[in-house]
Amino acid sequence: MKQILSLNSLIFFGLCFIYSSLQAQESVSVSTKSLTGPMAMKLVMKTYNDCTKKGYNVAVAVVNREGRLIAFVRNPLSGIHAIEVSQGKAYTAATFKSSTAKLAGRDFMRDIPGALIWGGGLPINIGGNFYGGIGVAGAPAKEVPGDVDDECA
């Protein structure tokens, strides 16, 4: 009987050890990097100034990896629609981690709430880390909607 108890105890403690080893290897959280407000504003202002130098009146938005607005600027001469469109492009680029120009041919995306699939949105990747998206709206199109916005972004 003592041998059975010893064997059962040994099996029990062995299983406990294996279970605790597996738990130690399994992560219970993830780490992400976020843009600071000042860095987001630098990105917005650099993009805004570059587009303005090219003669375009635009709105520029930067969102975090979840698509939430961090920084925004709008030329008062840009159309009022550019506010929501720039944020929509940034949101789409961030949540799909893709250029909105590359998504333009995917018709099924038109039904996704909040997604804008015109050029002008780019994901923000710095040093191999994904941070969010940037969106530009308001520049007149040359060939297709958003093509000049995409050049500015």
Tab-separated table of C-alpha atoms in Angstrom:
chain	number	residue	atom	x	y	z
A	1	MET	CA	0.000	0.000	0.000
A	2	LYS	CA	2.860	2.363	0.850
A	3	GLN	CA	4.379	1.733	-2.576
A	4	ILE	CA	1.074	2.653	-4.282
A	5	LEU	CA	0.865	5.869	-2.232
A	6	SER	CA	4.462	6.685	-3.083
A	7	LEU	CA	3.859	6.016	-6.754
A	8	ASN	CA	0.668	8.102	-6.732
A	9	SER	CA	2.468	10.911	-4.884
A	10	LEU	CA	5.317	10.765	-7.360
A	11	ILE	CA	2.899	10.935	-10.313
A	12	PHE	CA	0.975	13.794	-8.661
A	13	PHE	CA	4.090	15.865	-7.986
A	14	GLY	CA	5.438	15.093	-11.436
A	15	LEU	CA	2.248	16.345	-13.052
A	16	CYS	CA	2.333	19.465	-10.863
A	17	PHE	CA	5.906	20.126	-11.966
A	18	ILE	CA	5.044	19.693	-15.657
A	19	TYR	CA	1.976	21.945	-15.297
A	20	SER	CA	3.940	24.691	-13.529
A	21	SER	CA	6.672	24.488	-16.183
A	22	LEU	CA	4.111	24.927	-18.939
A	23	GLN	CA	2.530	27.862	-17.141
A	24	ALA	CA	5.901	29.566	-16.762
A	25	GLN	CA	6.441	29.368	-20.523
A	26	GLU	CA	2.971	30.686	-21.426
A	27	SER	CA	2.804	34.460	-21.518
A	28	VAL	CA	-0.187	36.072	-19.859
A	29	SER	CA	0.329	39.495	-21.425
A	30	VAL	CA	1.708	41.199	-24.511
A	31	SER	CA	3.843	44.286	-24.851
A	32	THR	CA	3.265	46.954	-27.453
A	33	LYS	CA	4.942	50.215	-28.281
A	34	SER	CA	2.930	53.392	-28.637
A	35	LEU	CA	3.621	56.711	-30.286
A	36	THR	CA	3.868	59.624	-27.914
A	37	GLY	CA	1.720	62.681	-28.567
A	38	PRO	CA	4.757	64.827	-29.463
A	39	MET	CA	6.060	62.202	-31.928
A	40	ALA	CA	2.609	61.892	-33.514
A	41	MET	CA	2.492	65.689	-33.894
A	42	LYS	CA	5.927	65.659	-35.529
A	43	LEU	CA	4.696	63.123	-38.078
A	44	VAL	CA	1.538	65.147	-38.709
A	45	MET	CA	3.396	68.443	-39.105
A	46	LYS	CA	6.139	66.992	-41.327
A	47	THR	CA	3.522	65.486	-43.642
A	48	TYR	CA	1.384	68.638	-43.560
A	49	ASN	CA	4.368	70.890	-44.362
A	50	ASP	CA	5.558	68.627	-47.203
A	51	CYS	CA	2.081	68.627	-48.795
A	52	THR	CA	1.719	72.381	-48.335
A	53	LYS	CA	5.068	72.988	-50.077
A	54	LYS	CA	3.707	71.014	-53.034
A	55	GLY	CA	0.717	73.359	-53.123
A	56	TYR	CA	-1.905	71.070	-51.567
A	57	ASN	CA	-4.411	72.050	-48.860
A	58	VAL	CA	-4.763	68.905	-46.796
A	59	ALA	CA	-5.781	67.420	-43.491
A	60	VAL	CA	-3.455	64.919	-41.816
A	61	ALA	CA	-4.329	62.448	-39.067
A	62	VAL	CA	-2.244	60.000	-37.036
A	63	VAL	CA	-3.931	57.168	-35.156
A	64	ASN	CA	-2.625	54.509	-32.792
A	65	ARG	CA	-2.573	50.800	-33.604
A	66	GLU	CA	-6.253	50.553	-32.634
A	67	GLY	CA	-7.230	53.350	-35.007
A	68	ARG	CA	-7.799	55.972	-32.283
A	69	LEU	CA	-6.808	59.544	-33.109
A	70	ILE	CA	-3.567	60.813	-31.559
A	71	ALA	CA	-2.756	63.912	-33.641
A	72	PHE	CA	-4.463	65.941	-36.349
A	73	VAL	CA	-4.003	69.136	-38.363
A	74	ARG	CA	-6.060	70.645	-41.159
A	75	ASN	CA	-5.379	73.463	-43.562
A	76	PRO	CA	-8.377	75.813	-43.267
A	77	LEU	CA	-8.542	75.885	-47.073
A	78	SER	CA	-9.045	72.124	-47.345
A	79	GLY	CA	-12.557	70.797	-47.736
A	80	ILE	CA	-14.465	70.076	-44.548
A	81	HIS	CA	-14.753	66.435	-45.659
A	82	ALA	CA	-10.961	66.096	-45.337
A	83	ILE	CA	-11.307	65.901	-41.533
A	84	GLU	CA	-13.171	62.586	-41.504
A	85	VAL	CA	-11.545	61.242	-44.657
A	86	SER	CA	-7.974	61.677	-43.335
A	87	GLN	CA	-8.953	59.969	-40.082
A	88	GLY	CA	-10.691	57.169	-41.994
A	89	LYS	CA	-7.623	56.552	-44.131
A	90	ALA	CA	-5.365	56.508	-41.056
A	91	TYR	CA	-7.801	54.145	-39.287
A	92	THR	CA	-7.877	51.785	-42.276
A	93	ALA	CA	-4.084	51.767	-42.674
A	94	ALA	CA	-3.633	51.053	-38.963
A	95	THR	CA	-6.268	48.385	-38.527
A	96	PHE	CA	-5.316	46.507	-41.702
A	97	LYS	CA	-1.579	47.296	-41.375
A	98	SER	CA	-1.544	48.136	-45.068
A	99	SER	CA	-1.427	51.034	-47.476
A	100	THR	CA	-4.963	52.107	-48.352
A	101	ALA	CA	-3.894	52.389	-52.005
A	102	LYS	CA	-3.055	48.662	-51.962
A	103	LEU	CA	-6.483	47.895	-50.528
A	104	ALA	CA	-8.293	49.925	-53.201
A	105	GLY	CA	-9.067	46.978	-55.483
A	106	ARG	CA	-10.783	44.948	-52.779
A	107	ASP	CA	-14.466	45.668	-53.265
A	108	PHE	CA	-15.574	43.585	-50.276
A	109	MET	CA	-13.908	46.161	-48.008
A	110	ARG	CA	-16.474	48.782	-48.933
A	111	ASP	CA	-18.868	47.103	-46.501
A	112	ILE	CA	-16.515	47.297	-43.519
A	113	PRO	CA	-17.602	50.140	-41.205
A	114	GLY	CA	-15.050	52.947	-41.049
A	115	ALA	CA	-12.779	51.555	-43.771
A	116	LEU	CA	-11.735	53.960	-46.544
A	117	ILE	CA	-9.920	52.324	-49.413
A	118	TRP	CA	-8.695	55.342	-51.358
A	119	GLY	CA	-4.987	56.147	-51.440
A	120	GLY	CA	-3.586	58.379	-48.720
A	121	GLY	CA	-3.295	56.052	-45.725
A	122	LEU	CA	-0.117	54.303	-44.648
A	123	PRO	CA	0.791	52.144	-41.655
A	124	ILE	CA	3.412	53.626	-39.338
A	125	ASN	CA	6.344	51.249	-38.832
A	126	ILE	CA	9.458	52.527	-37.102
A	127	GLY	CA	12.465	50.343	-36.331
A	128	GLY	CA	10.549	47.167	-37.092
A	129	ASN	CA	7.713	48.083	-34.721
A	130	PHE	CA	4.145	48.836	-35.762
A	131	TYR	CA	2.654	51.969	-34.177
A	132	GLY	CA	-0.510	52.929	-36.079
A	133	GLY	CA	-1.457	54.771	-39.238
A	134	ILE	CA	-1.271	58.133	-40.958
A	135	GLY	CA	-3.899	59.488	-43.327
A	136	VAL	CA	-3.886	62.433	-45.736
A	137	ALA	CA	-6.936	63.908	-47.453
A	138	GLY	CA	-7.739	66.994	-49.483
A	139	ALA	CA	-5.299	67.023	-52.382
A	140	PRO	CA	-6.950	66.883	-55.808
A	141	ALA	CA	-6.628	63.573	-57.629
A	142	LYS	CA	-4.500	63.267	-60.776
A	143	GLU	CA	-5.779	59.911	-62.029
A	144	VAL	CA	-7.672	58.098	-59.249
A	145	PRO	CA	-9.101	59.302	-55.933
A	146	GLY	CA	-6.385	59.538	-53.300
A	147	ASP	CA	-3.368	59.176	-55.588
A	148	VAL	CA	-1.906	62.586	-54.636
A	149	ASP	CA	-2.871	62.076	-50.981
A	150	ASP	CA	-0.903	58.831	-51.150
A	151	GLU	CA	2.160	60.673	-52.514
A	152	CYS	CA	1.913	63.129	-49.601
A	153	ALA	CA	1.506	60.419	-46.957
